[in-house]
PDB file of C-alpha atoms in Angstrom:
ATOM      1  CA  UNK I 161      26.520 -59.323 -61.615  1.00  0.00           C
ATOM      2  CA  UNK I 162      23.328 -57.406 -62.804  1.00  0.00           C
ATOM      3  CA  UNK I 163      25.026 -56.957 -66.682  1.00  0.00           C
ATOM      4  CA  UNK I 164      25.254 -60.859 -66.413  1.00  0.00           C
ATOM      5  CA  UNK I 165      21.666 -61.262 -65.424  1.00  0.00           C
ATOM      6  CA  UNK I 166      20.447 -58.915 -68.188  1.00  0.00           C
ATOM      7  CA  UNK I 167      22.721 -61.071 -70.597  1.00  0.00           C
ATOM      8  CA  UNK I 168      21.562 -63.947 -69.848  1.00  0.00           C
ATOM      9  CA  UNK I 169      17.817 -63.308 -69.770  1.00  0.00           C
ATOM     10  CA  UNK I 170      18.599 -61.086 -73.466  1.00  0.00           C
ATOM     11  CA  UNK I 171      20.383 -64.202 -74.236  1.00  0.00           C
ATOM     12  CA  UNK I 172      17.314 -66.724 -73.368  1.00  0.00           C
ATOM     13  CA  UNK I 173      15.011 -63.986 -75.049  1.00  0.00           C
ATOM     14  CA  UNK I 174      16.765 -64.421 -78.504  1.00  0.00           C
ATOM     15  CA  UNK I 175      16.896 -68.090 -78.086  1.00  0.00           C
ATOM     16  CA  UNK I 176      13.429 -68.895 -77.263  1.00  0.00           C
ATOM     17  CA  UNK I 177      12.314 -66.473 -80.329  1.00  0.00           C
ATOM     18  CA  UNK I 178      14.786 -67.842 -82.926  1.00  0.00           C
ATOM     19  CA  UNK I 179      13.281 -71.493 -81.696  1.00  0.00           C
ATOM     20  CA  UNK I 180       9.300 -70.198 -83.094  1.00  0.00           C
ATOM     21  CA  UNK I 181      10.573 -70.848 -86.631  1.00  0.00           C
ATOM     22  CA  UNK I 182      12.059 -74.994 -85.224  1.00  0.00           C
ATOM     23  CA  UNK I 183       9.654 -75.896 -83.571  1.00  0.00           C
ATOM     24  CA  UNK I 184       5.336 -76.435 -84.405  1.00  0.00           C
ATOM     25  CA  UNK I 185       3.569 -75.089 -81.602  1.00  0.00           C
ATOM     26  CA  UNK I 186       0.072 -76.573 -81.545  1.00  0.00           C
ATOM     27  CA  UNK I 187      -2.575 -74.206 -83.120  1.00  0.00           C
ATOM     28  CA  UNK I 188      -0.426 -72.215 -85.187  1.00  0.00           C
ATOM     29  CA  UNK I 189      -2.102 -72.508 -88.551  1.00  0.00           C
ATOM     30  CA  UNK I 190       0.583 -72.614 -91.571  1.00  0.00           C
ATOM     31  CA  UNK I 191      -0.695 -72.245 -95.029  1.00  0.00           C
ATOM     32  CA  UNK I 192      -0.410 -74.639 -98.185  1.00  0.00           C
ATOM     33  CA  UNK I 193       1.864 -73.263-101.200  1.00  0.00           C
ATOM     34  CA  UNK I 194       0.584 -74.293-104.337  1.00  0.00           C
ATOM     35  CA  UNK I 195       2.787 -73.276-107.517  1.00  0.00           C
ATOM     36  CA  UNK I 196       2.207 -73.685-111.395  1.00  0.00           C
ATOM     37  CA  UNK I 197      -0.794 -74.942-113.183  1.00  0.00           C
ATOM     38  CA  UNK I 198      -3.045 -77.344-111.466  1.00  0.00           C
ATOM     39  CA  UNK I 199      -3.785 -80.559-113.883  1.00  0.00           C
ATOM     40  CA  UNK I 200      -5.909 -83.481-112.972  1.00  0.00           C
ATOM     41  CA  UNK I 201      -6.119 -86.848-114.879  1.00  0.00           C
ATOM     42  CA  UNK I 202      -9.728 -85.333-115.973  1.00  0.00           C
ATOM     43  CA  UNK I 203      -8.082 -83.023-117.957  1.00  0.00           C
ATOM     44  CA  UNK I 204      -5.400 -85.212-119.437  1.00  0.00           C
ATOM     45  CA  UNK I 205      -8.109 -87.641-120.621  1.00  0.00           C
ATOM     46  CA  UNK I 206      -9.554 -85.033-122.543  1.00  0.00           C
ATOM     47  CA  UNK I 207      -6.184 -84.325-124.826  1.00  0.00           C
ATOM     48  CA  UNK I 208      -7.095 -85.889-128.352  1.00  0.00           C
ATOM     49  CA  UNK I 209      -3.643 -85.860-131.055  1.00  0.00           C
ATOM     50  CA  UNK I 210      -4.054 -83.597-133.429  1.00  0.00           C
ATOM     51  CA  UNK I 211      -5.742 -80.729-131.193  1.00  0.00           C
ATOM     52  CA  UNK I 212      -4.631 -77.105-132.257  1.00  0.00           C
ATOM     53  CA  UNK I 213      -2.741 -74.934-129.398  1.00  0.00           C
ATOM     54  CA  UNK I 214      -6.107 -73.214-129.215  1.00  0.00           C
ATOM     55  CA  UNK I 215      -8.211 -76.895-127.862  1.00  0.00           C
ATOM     56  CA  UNK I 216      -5.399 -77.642-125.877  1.00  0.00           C
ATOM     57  CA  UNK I 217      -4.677 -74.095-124.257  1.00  0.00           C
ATOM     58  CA  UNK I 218      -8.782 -74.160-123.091  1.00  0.00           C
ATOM     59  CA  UNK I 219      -7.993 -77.577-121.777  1.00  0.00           C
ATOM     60  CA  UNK I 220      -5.374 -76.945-119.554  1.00  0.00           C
ATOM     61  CA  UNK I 221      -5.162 -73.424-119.300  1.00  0.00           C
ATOM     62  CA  UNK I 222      -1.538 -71.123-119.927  1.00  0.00           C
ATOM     63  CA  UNK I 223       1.518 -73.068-120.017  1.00  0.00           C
ATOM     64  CA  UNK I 224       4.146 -72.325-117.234  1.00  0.00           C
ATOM     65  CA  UNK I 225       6.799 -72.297-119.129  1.00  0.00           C
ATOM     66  CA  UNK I 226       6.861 -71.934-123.278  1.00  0.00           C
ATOM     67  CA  UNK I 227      10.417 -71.658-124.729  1.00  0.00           C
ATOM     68  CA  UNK I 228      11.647 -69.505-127.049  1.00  0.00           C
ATOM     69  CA  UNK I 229      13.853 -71.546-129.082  1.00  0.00           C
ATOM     70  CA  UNK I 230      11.361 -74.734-128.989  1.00  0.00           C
ATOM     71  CA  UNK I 231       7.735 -72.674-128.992  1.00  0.00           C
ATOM     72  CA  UNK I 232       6.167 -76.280-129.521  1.00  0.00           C
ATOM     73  CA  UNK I 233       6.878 -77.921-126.509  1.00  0.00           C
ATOM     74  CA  UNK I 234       4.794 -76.866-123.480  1.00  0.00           C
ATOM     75  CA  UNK I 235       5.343 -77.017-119.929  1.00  0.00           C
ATOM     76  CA  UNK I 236       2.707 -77.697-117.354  1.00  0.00           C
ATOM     77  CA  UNK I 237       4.384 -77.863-113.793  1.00  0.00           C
ATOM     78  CA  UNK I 238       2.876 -77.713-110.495  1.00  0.00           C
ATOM     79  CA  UNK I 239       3.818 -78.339-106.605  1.00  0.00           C
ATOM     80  CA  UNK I 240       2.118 -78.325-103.804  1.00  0.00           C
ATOM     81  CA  UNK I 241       4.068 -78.213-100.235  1.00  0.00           C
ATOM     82  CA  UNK I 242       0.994 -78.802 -97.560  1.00  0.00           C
ATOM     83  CA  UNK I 243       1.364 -77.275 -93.867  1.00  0.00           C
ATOM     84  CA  UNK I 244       3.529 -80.382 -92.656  1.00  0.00           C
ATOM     85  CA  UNK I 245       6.281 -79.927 -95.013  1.00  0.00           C
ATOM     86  CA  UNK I 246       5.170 -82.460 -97.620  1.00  0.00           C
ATOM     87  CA  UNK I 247       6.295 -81.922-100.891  1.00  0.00           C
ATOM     88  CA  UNK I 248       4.294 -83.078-103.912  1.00  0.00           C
ATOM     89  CA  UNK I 249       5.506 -82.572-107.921  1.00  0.00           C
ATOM     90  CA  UNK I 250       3.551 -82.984-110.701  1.00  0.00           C
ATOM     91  CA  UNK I 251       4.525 -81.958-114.810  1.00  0.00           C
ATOM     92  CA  UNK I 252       2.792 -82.497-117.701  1.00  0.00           C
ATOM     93  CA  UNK I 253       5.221 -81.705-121.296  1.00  0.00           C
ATOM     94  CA  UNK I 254       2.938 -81.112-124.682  1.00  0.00           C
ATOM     95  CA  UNK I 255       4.356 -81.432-128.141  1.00  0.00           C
ATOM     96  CA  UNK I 256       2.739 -80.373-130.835  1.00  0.00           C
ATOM     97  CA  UNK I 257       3.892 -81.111-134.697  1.00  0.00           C
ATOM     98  CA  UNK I 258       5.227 -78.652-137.358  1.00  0.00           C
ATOM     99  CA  UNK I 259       1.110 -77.442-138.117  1.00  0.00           C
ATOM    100  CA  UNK I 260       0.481 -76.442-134.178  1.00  0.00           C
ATOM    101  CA  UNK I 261      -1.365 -79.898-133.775  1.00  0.00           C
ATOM    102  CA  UNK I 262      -0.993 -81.953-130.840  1.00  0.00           C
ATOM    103  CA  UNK I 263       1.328 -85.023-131.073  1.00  0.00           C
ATOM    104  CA  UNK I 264       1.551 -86.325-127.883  1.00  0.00           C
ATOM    105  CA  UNK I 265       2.395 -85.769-124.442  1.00  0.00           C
ATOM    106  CA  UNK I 266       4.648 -86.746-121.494  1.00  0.00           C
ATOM    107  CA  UNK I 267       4.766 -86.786-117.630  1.00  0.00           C
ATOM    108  CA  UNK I 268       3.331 -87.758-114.437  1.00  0.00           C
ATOM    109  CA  UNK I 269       0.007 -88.309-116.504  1.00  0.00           C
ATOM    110  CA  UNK I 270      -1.134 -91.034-118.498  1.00  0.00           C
ATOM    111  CA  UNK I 271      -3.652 -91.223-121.454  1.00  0.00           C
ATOM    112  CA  UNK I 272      -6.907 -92.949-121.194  1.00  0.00           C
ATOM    113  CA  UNK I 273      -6.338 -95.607-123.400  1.00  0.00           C
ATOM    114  CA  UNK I 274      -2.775 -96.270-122.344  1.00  0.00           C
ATOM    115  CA  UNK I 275      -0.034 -94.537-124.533  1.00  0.00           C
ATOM    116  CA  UNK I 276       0.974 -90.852-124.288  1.00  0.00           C
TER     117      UNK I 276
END
């Protein structure tokens, strides 16, 4: 009879702990994750065609992701998942021509006067 009370109560224990993770108790602060490069519509406006790597690079900073076998395409990614579990995705891609000058971009992000 007592092993069954300690069971139980060990039991309840490991229930009520595993449920911290389920459920938001009120003043529990969580943080916001932020990932990737942060780009603003500011920015974007200021992306002329025919900017070198250099102009664009000060612009919007390091590209997340540059690859190899096409070095002029540029990534720009970033997400943002706030304490309630909202998810928000932005990506900006840069192309530049065969003499490292900007052709144009694509993504989430539009140019100022209307084509990208």
């Amino acid at each position: 009879m007592q092993k069954a009370v300690k069971l139980s109560i060990a039991a309840a224990c490991l229930l009520m702990i595993s449920a911290c993770s389920y459920l938001k108790f009120p003043g529990v602060y969580t943080l916001d994750i932020q990932q990737g490069n942060i780009i603003t519509q500011d920015m974007v406006d200021q992306l002329k065609p025919g900017m070198t790597k250099r102009q664009v690079r000060f612009v919007l900073g390091t590209p997340l992701i540059t690859d190899t076998f096409t070095p002029d395409r540029w990534d720009y990614y970033y997400s943002l998942k706030d304490a309630n579990g909202k998810l928000t995705k932005e990506r900006l891609t840069v192309f530049f021509d065969e003499e490292d000058k900007l052709a144009r971009f694509s993504g989430d992000f539009r140019a100022e006067n209307g084509d990208s």
